[in-house]
Amino acid sequence: MKNYKLNSENLSSISERISIPKYDRSKLKTGIVHVGIGGFHRAHEAFYTDQLLHNQDSTEWGICGVALLDFDTKIYNTLKEQDGLYTLIVKELDGTHKKQVIGSIVEYLFAPEDPIKVIEKMASPEVKIITLTITEGGYNYNEATKDFDFNNSLIQHDLKNAYAPKTIFGYLTQALKLRKERGIKGCTIQSCDNIQGNGHMTKRMLLSYVKIAEPNLVKWIETNVSFPNAMVDRITPATSELDILSLKETSGIDDAWPVVCEPFKQWVIEDNFIEGRPAWEIVGAQFVANVAPYEKMKLSLLNAGHSVLGILGALVGYSTIDEAVNNENIKTFLNNYMNIEVTPVLGDLEGINLSEYKASLLERFGNMNIKDQIDRICSESSAKFPIFIVPTVNSQLKKNGSIKMAAFVVAAWAIYSLGKDENGKVLNIKDAVKLLLDIKANAAKENPKAFLEIDSIFGKLITAVPFVDAYTSAYKNITANGVEKCVVEMNNNLANNN
């Protein structure tokens, strides 16, 4: 089979093998600037937009992808060499692969190379929406103070170097300033990250920065920029070399960075777009007046569930999420956590069958064709625990509810942060505060409470006696007996009490 390098020139030949965009990409206008063009964006927003662009009335919604950080060089170069094209590989539960070429990214910029060009693109009159996938940690939010972190060295850099910024806040501020000065209409800034009230968070953090960097811009933003909340969902594991090789061998397509994902997808969006929006509802997105119940459900069950499986699975020695959830003891523990500690604090979820949703999560986690790497799930846990797990603990403490399983997971994370699994294998810990985690994790060997002293993660949990007691007991138990034996014991105790 002849191999074709994925690019515009070879699309016609590739179309004989897999689905390609049927629309004329050369006629598309760039109505969306997206910052953070990793796997999730390309499996989610870019996919939805690609499907919509097949409607001839949607030509104004092409995407300009922005690679914001220095380590985004590879994805930028890949998209540049492939004319913005990439292959989406949907791995079905039955093992089949559905492949298609996505064409919605029609421009691509590398911010460190030319920051002014990125600012100008964001300020362009044809751009109506700026969307973000910058990870939970990218919002520069301090869990302890609940405020914007001005101590961040990158933020200090941006305040002194307005036209050569390094953070999203520096770029947005200068772009919006240009729009104001040039009499260009405002735009919508839409977060696609796993943060409850992500639109509210984006607005609050941006305005915190603007009040210091460009105080005269605050009122204009409040009047001319909207920040819709949204809930996003599609499991998108890191692309492996095997995925790249398999695509080439089975379809003859040479794609340097295809995207793999599960078949499930969900996008629930608050309909609050100040200068128009794509009709994403035509291709499956859901526009609602209030996203909050959907967000809380997803963050507390799916995202927290991922972290539970990741941390426990890593200590046992697993490398993928499906391995962890297909361990019946860990699966039962997660099911108990979702039912006993999360479900009681979710509130009203009208129109949602929660039992079916939780069952579907276990099925999705167990998709053996996805092979979602535990390394990926556990990365940046310091930004995930305050959003996915700590709110559930705080809610349960207020009602004197169960917190033992969450405390167990936090204790397991403290032990995980020592950097080795229970077999002595070195763990690949990727976290912005890795050094701090290492210091506190080592201190916890003598005093388990030391790990809870990271107030940017745990807030005031160290003062909550029931949680500290449960956490300390779990830490000692895991250290003495290992994760799986402790999980079995907890599962048995719950079964006997019922």
XYZ file of C-alpha atoms in Angstrom:
498
model
C 0.000 0.000 0.000
C 1.366 3.397 -0.971
C 1.768 5.848 1.914
C 0.573 9.428 1.580
C 1.864 12.234 3.773
C -1.150 13.978 5.264
C -1.450 17.431 3.679
C -3.799 19.365 1.396
C -2.098 18.172 -1.761
C -2.705 14.502 -0.930
C -6.287 14.821 0.344
C -7.832 13.564 -2.887
C -5.807 10.340 -2.779
C -6.451 9.907 0.957
C -10.204 10.297 0.357
C -10.207 6.893 -1.328
C -9.254 5.349 2.012
C -10.905 7.351 4.800
C -13.332 10.254 5.175
C -11.965 13.756 4.521
C -13.449 17.280 4.769
C -15.992 17.790 1.980
C -15.964 21.595 2.329
C -13.627 24.055 0.604
C -11.127 24.993 3.316
C -9.740 27.864 1.213
C -13.057 29.706 1.531
C -13.213 29.574 5.319
C -12.819 32.688 7.437
C -11.160 32.428 10.836
C -13.898 33.204 13.333
C -12.357 31.287 16.252
C -8.927 31.530 17.826
C -8.190 28.516 19.991
C -5.328 28.496 22.497
C -3.986 25.048 23.383
C -4.177 22.801 20.305
C -3.490 19.507 22.029
C -5.297 16.213 21.686
C -8.448 17.127 23.576
C -9.202 20.246 21.542
C -8.689 18.321 18.320
C -10.963 15.472 19.480
C -13.632 17.835 20.764
C -14.181 21.460 19.666
C -12.256 21.089 16.395
C -14.215 17.899 15.657
C -17.601 19.517 16.354
C -16.577 22.483 14.197
C -15.383 20.248 11.368
C -18.764 18.534 11.287
C -20.539 21.889 11.264
C -18.400 23.271 8.430
C -19.935 20.722 6.093
C -22.941 23.040 6.274
C -22.300 25.656 3.563
C -23.745 28.410 5.756
C -20.939 28.070 8.326
C -17.941 29.384 6.415
C -17.067 32.054 8.978
C -16.047 29.587 11.711
C -12.608 28.298 10.726
C -10.185 27.883 13.639
C -6.781 29.470 14.155
C -4.870 27.203 16.544
C -2.366 28.877 18.855
C 0.503 26.959 20.444
C 1.122 29.079 23.545
C 4.126 27.522 25.261
C 7.692 26.673 24.300
C 7.097 22.934 24.617
C 4.241 23.208 22.081
C 6.808 23.428 19.282
C 6.143 19.879 18.080
C 2.382 20.243 17.655
C 2.828 23.595 15.904
C 5.377 22.186 13.461
C 3.201 19.140 12.830
C 0.134 21.210 11.980
C 2.192 23.568 9.869
C 3.671 20.689 7.834
C 0.244 19.066 7.444
C -1.662 22.251 6.533
C -3.608 22.049 9.790
C -4.932 18.578 8.935
C -4.880 15.582 11.271
C -6.533 12.194 11.559
C -9.080 11.518 14.288
C -9.166 7.837 15.299
C -12.243 6.877 17.317
C -11.632 3.604 19.163
C -14.931 1.799 19.618
C -15.636 -0.612 22.476
C -15.737 -3.546 20.038
C -12.181 -2.838 18.927
C -12.980 -1.233 15.573
C -11.435 2.103 14.596
C -13.356 4.877 12.861
C -10.933 7.244 11.093
C -11.466 10.622 9.485
C -9.395 13.650 8.535
C -10.372 16.850 10.355
C -9.958 20.175 8.514
C -11.377 22.868 10.801
C -7.965 24.240 11.854
C -7.093 26.507 8.945
C -4.427 28.686 10.575
C -1.768 27.932 13.188
C 0.487 30.261 15.167
C 3.395 29.676 17.558
C 3.145 32.335 20.250
C 6.792 32.271 21.493
C 7.985 32.828 17.917
C 5.798 35.872 17.184
C 3.669 37.094 20.105
C 2.556 40.239 18.257
C 1.080 38.120 15.472
C -0.992 36.193 18.011
C -2.210 39.400 19.671
C -3.162 40.842 16.274
C -5.051 37.668 15.322
C -7.024 37.749 18.582
C -7.835 41.403 17.868
C -8.952 40.719 14.284
C -12.496 41.926 13.481
C -13.397 38.545 11.922
C -12.571 36.708 15.162
C -15.720 36.447 17.254
C -14.682 33.758 19.755
C -11.463 32.904 21.609
C -11.565 29.425 23.113
C -9.158 27.885 25.623
C -7.796 24.524 26.662
C -4.929 25.620 28.893
C -5.377 22.938 31.626
C -6.661 23.536 35.122
C -3.333 25.002 36.237
C -3.332 27.578 33.445
C -5.874 29.789 35.219
C -3.338 30.826 37.881
C -5.845 30.301 40.702
C -4.769 29.784 44.298
C -7.074 27.331 46.075
C -6.175 28.687 49.512
C -6.680 32.395 48.855
C -9.264 31.934 46.076
C -7.433 34.703 44.234
C -5.235 35.267 41.210
C -1.596 34.385 41.945
C 0.480 37.477 41.234
C 3.554 35.749 42.679
C 3.781 33.590 39.573
C 7.039 34.581 37.842
C 5.382 34.355 34.410
C 2.704 36.822 35.495
C 5.405 39.182 36.750
C 7.094 38.852 33.358
C 3.879 39.742 31.527
C 3.297 42.820 33.657
C 6.739 44.093 32.622
C 6.650 42.880 28.996
C 3.192 43.668 27.641
C 4.029 42.894 24.002
C 6.022 39.733 24.658
C 3.750 37.873 27.093
C 4.107 34.273 28.239
C 0.646 33.635 29.734
C -2.860 33.655 28.330
C -3.669 36.683 30.486
C -0.987 38.791 28.872
C -2.167 37.862 25.375
C -5.875 38.410 26.050
C -5.275 41.749 27.760
C -3.301 43.214 24.868
C -5.688 41.809 22.239
C -8.736 43.250 23.992
C -6.924 46.557 24.439
C -6.364 46.700 20.679
C -10.018 45.918 19.991
C -11.053 48.765 22.269
C -8.549 51.262 20.806
C -9.473 50.394 17.218
C -13.227 50.502 17.787
C -13.595 46.783 17.041
C -16.470 44.962 18.693
C -15.856 42.699 21.643
C -15.789 38.922 21.533
C -16.577 35.807 23.508
C -13.889 34.071 25.563
C -14.895 30.467 26.133
C -13.061 28.044 28.391
C -13.105 24.363 27.419
C -11.249 23.221 30.550
C -12.375 21.013 33.405
C -13.196 23.718 35.908
C -16.611 24.200 37.465
C -17.894 27.586 36.386
C -15.043 27.796 33.895
C -16.496 30.909 32.275
C -16.828 32.649 35.631
C -13.298 31.564 36.538
C -11.888 32.867 33.242
C -13.587 36.238 33.689
C -12.534 36.632 37.314
C -8.909 35.682 36.721
C -8.611 37.833 33.591
C -10.124 40.892 35.257
C -7.843 40.396 38.268
C -4.889 40.668 35.914
C -6.336 43.518 33.853
C -7.001 45.641 36.960
C -3.256 45.743 37.517
C -1.960 45.593 33.922
C -4.492 47.837 32.126
C -6.991 49.238 34.655
C -8.700 51.467 32.057
C -9.725 48.324 30.147
C -11.839 46.766 32.903
C -15.159 48.473 32.157
C -14.837 47.829 28.402
C -14.334 44.107 29.019
C -17.272 43.947 31.400
C -19.488 45.489 28.700
C -18.094 43.969 25.500
C -16.800 40.483 26.351
C -18.852 37.432 27.370
C -17.578 34.361 29.214
C -19.988 31.411 28.826
C -19.623 28.432 31.116
C -19.286 25.048 29.450
C -18.927 21.369 30.307
C -16.771 19.244 28.016
C -16.265 15.496 27.901
C -14.378 13.078 25.689
C -11.622 10.759 26.880
C -8.589 11.503 24.742
C -5.451 9.546 25.655
C -2.001 10.577 24.510
C -1.202 9.417 20.981
C 1.356 6.591 20.963
C 3.932 5.605 18.374
C 1.850 2.459 17.864
C -1.168 4.599 16.912
C 0.931 6.443 14.325
C 2.370 3.198 12.924
C -1.027 1.460 12.855
C -2.587 4.321 10.883
C 0.203 4.120 8.339
C -0.008 0.310 8.038
C -3.800 0.021 7.855
C -4.656 3.143 5.845
C -1.403 4.236 4.244
C -1.590 7.667 5.891
C 1.585 9.254 7.204
C 0.281 11.502 9.989
C 2.893 12.722 12.473
C 0.323 13.354 15.217
C -3.118 11.767 14.832
C -5.571 12.011 17.724
C -7.207 8.998 19.359
C -10.370 9.184 21.434
C -13.379 7.270 22.697
C -16.720 7.339 20.840
C -18.532 9.204 23.649
C -18.575 12.997 23.448
C -20.477 15.727 25.246
C -20.479 19.520 25.152
C -22.947 21.496 27.246
C -22.641 25.263 26.772
C -24.259 28.326 28.330
C -25.781 30.284 25.451
C -23.986 33.553 26.154
C -22.098 34.673 23.023
C -21.846 38.420 22.585
C -21.005 38.503 18.833
C -22.643 35.353 17.472
C -21.593 31.713 17.552
C -21.454 28.553 15.452
C -24.616 26.434 15.405
C -22.821 23.619 17.209
C -26.185 22.263 18.352
C -26.697 20.979 14.792
C -23.845 18.527 15.370
C -24.653 17.446 18.912
C -23.671 20.203 21.352
C -26.281 21.229 23.898
C -26.970 24.884 24.711
C -28.564 25.497 28.118
C -29.303 28.357 30.487
C -27.366 26.813 33.405
C -24.401 24.493 32.974
C -23.598 24.133 36.687
C -25.355 20.793 37.420
C -23.733 19.138 34.406
C -20.319 20.521 35.325
C -20.460 19.386 38.918
C -21.609 15.905 37.931
C -18.843 15.478 35.390
C -16.004 16.947 37.457
C -16.977 15.040 40.590
C -17.608 11.707 38.890
C -15.687 11.388 35.622
C -12.664 13.580 36.344
C -12.402 12.575 39.978
C -12.934 8.958 38.939
C -9.991 9.249 36.572
C -7.789 10.572 39.385
C -8.888 7.796 41.739
C -8.045 5.130 39.173
C -4.816 6.866 38.208
C -3.350 7.233 41.689
C -4.406 3.808 42.969
C -3.522 2.112 39.698
C -0.090 3.750 39.584
C 0.817 2.482 43.056
C -0.304 -1.052 42.240
C 1.871 -0.944 39.127
C -0.603 -0.486 36.281
C 0.213 1.718 33.310
C -3.254 2.303 31.797
C -6.653 3.295 33.180
C -8.442 0.236 31.733
C -6.069 -2.039 33.696
C -6.961 -0.231 36.922
C -10.747 -0.296 36.476
C -10.722 -3.906 35.309
C -9.246 -4.815 38.698
C -12.532 -5.713 40.396
C -11.360 -4.507 43.821
C -10.401 -1.049 42.565
C -13.548 -0.909 40.424
C -15.719 -1.659 43.466
C -13.888 1.002 45.476
C -14.523 3.605 42.770
C -18.176 2.593 42.492
C -18.544 2.953 46.274
C -16.834 6.356 46.188
C -19.187 7.611 43.478
C -22.306 6.260 45.217
C -21.532 7.063 48.850
C -19.404 10.203 48.804
C -20.143 11.990 45.519
C -23.801 11.302 44.694
C -25.215 12.771 47.951
C -23.607 16.174 47.250
C -24.564 16.567 43.581
C -27.954 18.127 44.198
C -30.756 18.275 41.640
C -29.893 16.752 38.263
C -33.190 17.020 36.444
C -33.263 15.056 33.216
C -30.197 12.969 34.055
C -30.323 9.270 34.950
C -27.438 9.262 37.402
C -27.290 5.493 37.790
C -26.938 5.063 34.037
C -24.323 7.823 33.880
C -22.169 6.209 36.575
C -22.467 2.801 34.929
C -21.431 4.317 31.605
C -18.333 5.821 33.231
C -17.136 2.424 34.411
C -17.711 1.070 30.908
C -15.816 3.966 29.303
C -12.914 3.703 31.762
C -12.709 -0.001 30.946
C -12.426 0.463 27.173
C -9.352 -1.681 26.526
C -8.852 -0.102 23.108
C -8.291 3.391 24.499
C -5.268 2.577 26.692
C -5.369 5.916 28.462
C -1.962 6.242 30.124
C -1.979 6.597 33.904
C 1.007 8.956 33.529
C -1.277 11.352 31.644
C -4.124 11.097 34.122
C -1.848 11.676 37.129
C 0.008 14.582 35.546
C -0.622 17.964 37.190
C -2.595 16.346 40.013
C -1.891 19.430 42.124
C -4.247 21.356 39.820
C -6.805 18.539 39.620
C -7.389 17.521 43.248
C -8.612 21.014 44.306
C -11.216 20.900 41.538
C -12.192 17.237 41.281
C -11.977 15.890 44.846
C -11.558 18.597 47.510
C -15.007 20.198 46.847
C -16.689 16.822 47.441
C -14.820 16.468 50.735
C -15.808 19.967 51.863
C -19.461 19.340 50.985
C -19.508 16.055 52.894
C -17.820 17.607 55.929
C -20.562 20.252 56.110
C -23.196 17.522 56.372
C -21.129 15.134 58.511
C -21.080 12.691 55.626
C -18.569 10.081 54.552
C -15.081 11.243 53.576
C -13.082 8.051 54.206
C -12.645 7.055 50.572
C -11.576 10.523 49.459
C -9.152 10.639 52.397
C -7.784 7.269 51.278
C -7.152 8.604 47.758
C -5.377 11.696 49.125
C -3.194 9.453 51.307
C -2.418 7.318 48.263
C -1.444 10.472 46.362
C 0.938 11.462 49.175
C 2.627 8.063 48.873
C 2.568 8.250 45.057
C 4.377 11.593 45.322
C 7.386 9.789 46.822
C 8.031 8.668 43.255
C 7.896 4.861 43.385
C 5.131 2.280 43.067
C 4.689 -0.629 45.454
C 7.048 -2.744 43.356
C 9.845 -0.182 43.608
C 9.455 1.041 40.034
C 10.115 4.756 39.526
C 6.984 6.769 38.713
C 7.086 9.501 36.080
C 5.635 12.389 38.066
C 4.778 15.429 35.968
C 3.562 18.390 37.996
C 4.200 22.134 38.074
C 4.842 21.887 41.848
C 6.712 18.581 41.764
C 9.451 19.887 44.066
C 6.950 20.987 46.709
C 5.077 17.681 46.457
C 8.363 15.825 46.905
C 9.284 17.842 49.998
C 5.894 17.387 51.650
C 5.630 13.714 50.665
C 8.985 12.960 52.288
C 8.012 14.917 55.382
C 4.806 12.858 55.515
C 6.811 9.685 56.103
C 7.396 10.928 59.653
C 4.287 13.084 59.973
C 1.510 12.182 57.487
C -0.231 15.522 58.094
C 2.680 17.338 56.420
C 1.277 16.575 52.981
C -1.965 18.381 53.866
C -0.029 21.565 54.611
C -0.057 22.499 50.898
C -2.806 25.071 51.293
C -2.917 25.936 47.584
C -4.273 22.394 47.083
C -6.097 21.491 50.281
C -7.153 24.884 51.633
C -8.247 24.467 55.256
C -8.703 20.693 55.183
C -5.797 20.324 57.616
C -8.070 21.859 60.275
C -10.897 19.365 59.602
C -10.309 16.738 62.290
C -12.503 13.969 60.769
C -10.700 14.252 57.437
C -7.219 14.436 58.984
C -7.939 11.383 61.118
C -9.262 9.385 58.163
C -6.348 10.489 55.999
C -3.711 9.656 58.639
C -5.231 6.229 59.267
C -5.332 5.525 55.521
C -1.725 6.676 55.070
C -0.461 4.301 57.750
C -2.599 1.443 56.462
C -1.428 1.829 52.845
C 2.192 2.083 53.971
C 1.876 -1.099 56.026
C -0.317 -3.229 53.766
C -0.355 -1.817 50.226
C -3.194 -0.287 48.241
C -5.082 -3.353 47.097
C -5.283 -5.047 50.486
C -6.591 -1.785 51.984
C -9.134 -1.401 49.175
C -10.432 -4.937 49.740
C -10.763 -4.236 53.457
C -12.719 -1.025 52.846
C -14.984 -2.707 50.303
C -15.694 -5.581 52.699
C -16.467 -3.221 55.568
C -18.972 -1.353 53.427
C -20.578 -4.575 52.232
C -20.901 -5.863 55.791
C -22.381 -2.587 57.022
C -25.032 -2.746 54.321
